[in-house]
Amino acid sequence: MPWGHDRGVAISVQGVVTVLLPGTGSDDDYLNRALAGPLERAGAVVITVAPEPDRLVAGYLEALDRALAQTLARSGDAGRIAVGGISLGAALAAQWALAHSRHTAAVLAVLPPWT
């Protein structure tokens, strides 16, 4: 299969902590309405992060680190989380996932910004 933005890979998110980050024009309420429902129906344990305008990027990255630390505390070194977001949140989730690939189960990037 050729590489691309959608490789058609299906994974199970049953029981997987899935952290979602909003973009600069949205918030955790929007993520709950737009994405949390389908993910929860698929069995994911969804955490939507509220933006902290004065420390947006740092707050998002800290939320991802916290979720991973909690997962590792429960599951040991083999623990993995799924990460995702919209726009800026998608870019940060992807960046974090690359730096933590061993502990990343999946990335859900919705409307990632062009860089």
Short mmCIF file of C-alpha atoms in Angstrom, two decimals:
data_model
loop_
_atom_site.label_atom_id
_atom_site.label_comp_id
_atom_site.label_asym_id
_atom_site.label_seq_id
_atom_site.Cartn_x
_atom_site.Cartn_y
_atom_site.Cartn_z
CA MET A 1 0.00 0.00 0.00
CA PRO A 2 1.49 3.42 -0.89
CA TRP A 3 2.27 5.85 1.89
CA GLY A 4 -0.05 8.77 2.29
CA HIS A 5 -2.19 10.65 4.73
CA ASP A 6 -4.60 7.72 5.05
CA ARG A 7 -3.07 4.28 4.93
CA GLY A 8 -6.37 2.53 5.59
CA VAL A 9 -5.07 0.91 8.76
CA ALA A 10 -7.78 -0.21 11.16
CA ILE A 11 -7.00 -0.49 14.85
CA SER A 12 -9.07 -1.23 17.90
CA VAL A 13 -9.37 1.59 20.41
CA GLN A 14 -11.25 -0.60 22.88
CA GLY A 15 -10.04 0.52 26.31
CA VAL A 16 -7.39 2.85 24.86
CA VAL A 17 -7.02 6.25 26.52
CA THR A 18 -7.51 8.73 23.67
CA VAL A 19 -6.49 12.34 24.28
CA LEU A 20 -8.00 14.99 21.98
CA LEU A 21 -6.69 18.54 21.60
CA PRO A 22 -8.79 21.37 20.15
CA GLY A 23 -7.55 23.88 17.61
CA THR A 24 -7.18 27.58 18.28
CA GLY A 25 -10.77 28.28 17.23
CA SER A 26 -12.44 25.48 19.20
CA ASP A 27 -12.55 23.97 22.65
CA ASP A 28 -13.09 20.76 24.57
CA ASP A 29 -16.88 21.12 24.30
CA TYR A 30 -16.59 21.05 20.50
CA LEU A 31 -14.37 17.95 20.64
CA ASN A 32 -16.90 16.23 22.88
CA ARG A 33 -19.71 16.99 20.43
CA ALA A 34 -17.76 16.23 17.24
CA LEU A 35 -15.42 13.33 18.04
CA ALA A 36 -15.91 11.86 21.50
CA GLY A 37 -19.18 10.04 20.76
CA PRO A 38 -17.94 7.87 17.89
CA LEU A 39 -14.69 7.12 19.69
CA GLU A 40 -16.50 6.15 22.89
CA ARG A 41 -18.87 3.91 20.93
CA ALA A 42 -15.76 2.19 19.56
CA GLY A 43 -14.62 1.63 23.15
CA ALA A 44 -12.06 4.43 23.58
CA VAL A 45 -11.61 6.17 26.92
CA VAL A 46 -11.76 9.77 25.69
CA ILE A 47 -10.11 12.75 27.36
CA THR A 48 -10.78 16.14 25.78
CA VAL A 49 -8.38 18.86 26.84
CA ALA A 50 -9.62 22.35 27.62
CA PRO A 51 -7.47 25.10 26.11
CA GLU A 52 -5.52 27.38 28.41
CA PRO A 53 -5.18 30.54 26.27
CA ASP A 54 -2.13 31.88 28.13
CA ARG A 55 -0.24 28.59 27.72
CA LEU A 56 -1.96 26.78 24.89
CA VAL A 57 0.88 24.65 23.52
CA ALA A 58 2.48 23.92 26.91
CA GLY A 59 -0.89 23.00 28.38
CA TYR A 60 -1.67 20.59 25.56
CA LEU A 61 1.72 18.88 25.74
CA GLU A 62 1.45 18.58 29.54
CA ALA A 63 -2.00 16.99 29.17
CA LEU A 64 -0.55 14.37 26.79
CA ASP A 65 2.33 13.68 29.17
CA ARG A 66 -0.08 13.34 32.12
CA ALA A 67 -2.30 10.89 30.25
CA LEU A 68 0.70 8.78 29.29
CA ALA A 69 2.06 8.83 32.86
CA GLN A 70 -1.30 7.68 34.23
CA THR A 71 -1.53 4.94 31.61
CA LEU A 72 2.01 3.74 32.34
CA ALA A 73 1.22 3.70 36.08
CA ARG A 74 -1.70 1.33 35.38
CA SER A 75 -0.26 -0.71 32.53
CA GLY A 76 3.48 -0.67 33.04
CA ASP A 77 6.03 0.18 30.39
CA ALA A 78 3.92 -1.37 27.63
CA GLY A 79 1.15 1.22 28.04
CA ARG A 80 0.06 3.19 24.97
CA ILE A 81 -2.38 6.01 24.32
CA ALA A 82 -4.03 7.38 21.21
CA VAL A 83 -3.69 11.10 20.53
CA GLY A 84 -5.46 13.47 18.22
CA GLY A 85 -6.84 16.87 17.61
CA ILE A 86 -8.13 19.47 15.24
CA SER A 87 -5.90 22.00 13.44
CA LEU A 88 -3.21 23.11 15.91
CA GLY A 89 -4.24 20.27 18.22
CA ALA A 90 -3.68 17.79 15.39
CA ALA A 91 -0.20 19.16 14.71
CA LEU A 92 0.77 19.01 18.37
CA ALA A 93 -0.65 15.50 18.75
CA ALA A 94 1.37 14.32 15.74
CA GLN A 95 4.53 16.02 17.03
CA TRP A 96 4.06 14.42 20.45
CA ALA A 97 3.35 11.02 18.89
CA LEU A 98 6.59 11.13 16.90
CA ALA A 99 8.53 11.88 20.08
CA HIS A 100 6.68 9.09 21.96
CA SER A 101 6.14 6.54 19.20
CA ARG A 102 6.69 3.55 21.49
CA HIS A 103 3.74 4.64 23.61
CA THR A 104 1.43 5.89 20.84
CA ALA A 105 -1.34 3.56 19.68
CA ALA A 106 -2.81 5.87 17.03
CA VAL A 107 -3.01 9.46 15.80
CA LEU A 108 -6.27 11.10 14.74
CA ALA A 109 -5.36 14.31 12.89
CA VAL A 110 -8.36 16.35 11.77
CA LEU A 111 -7.65 19.34 9.51
CA PRO A 112 -3.96 19.61 10.40
CA PRO A 113 -2.61 23.04 9.47
CA TRP A 114 -0.22 23.42 6.57
CA THR A 115 3.33 24.09 7.63
#
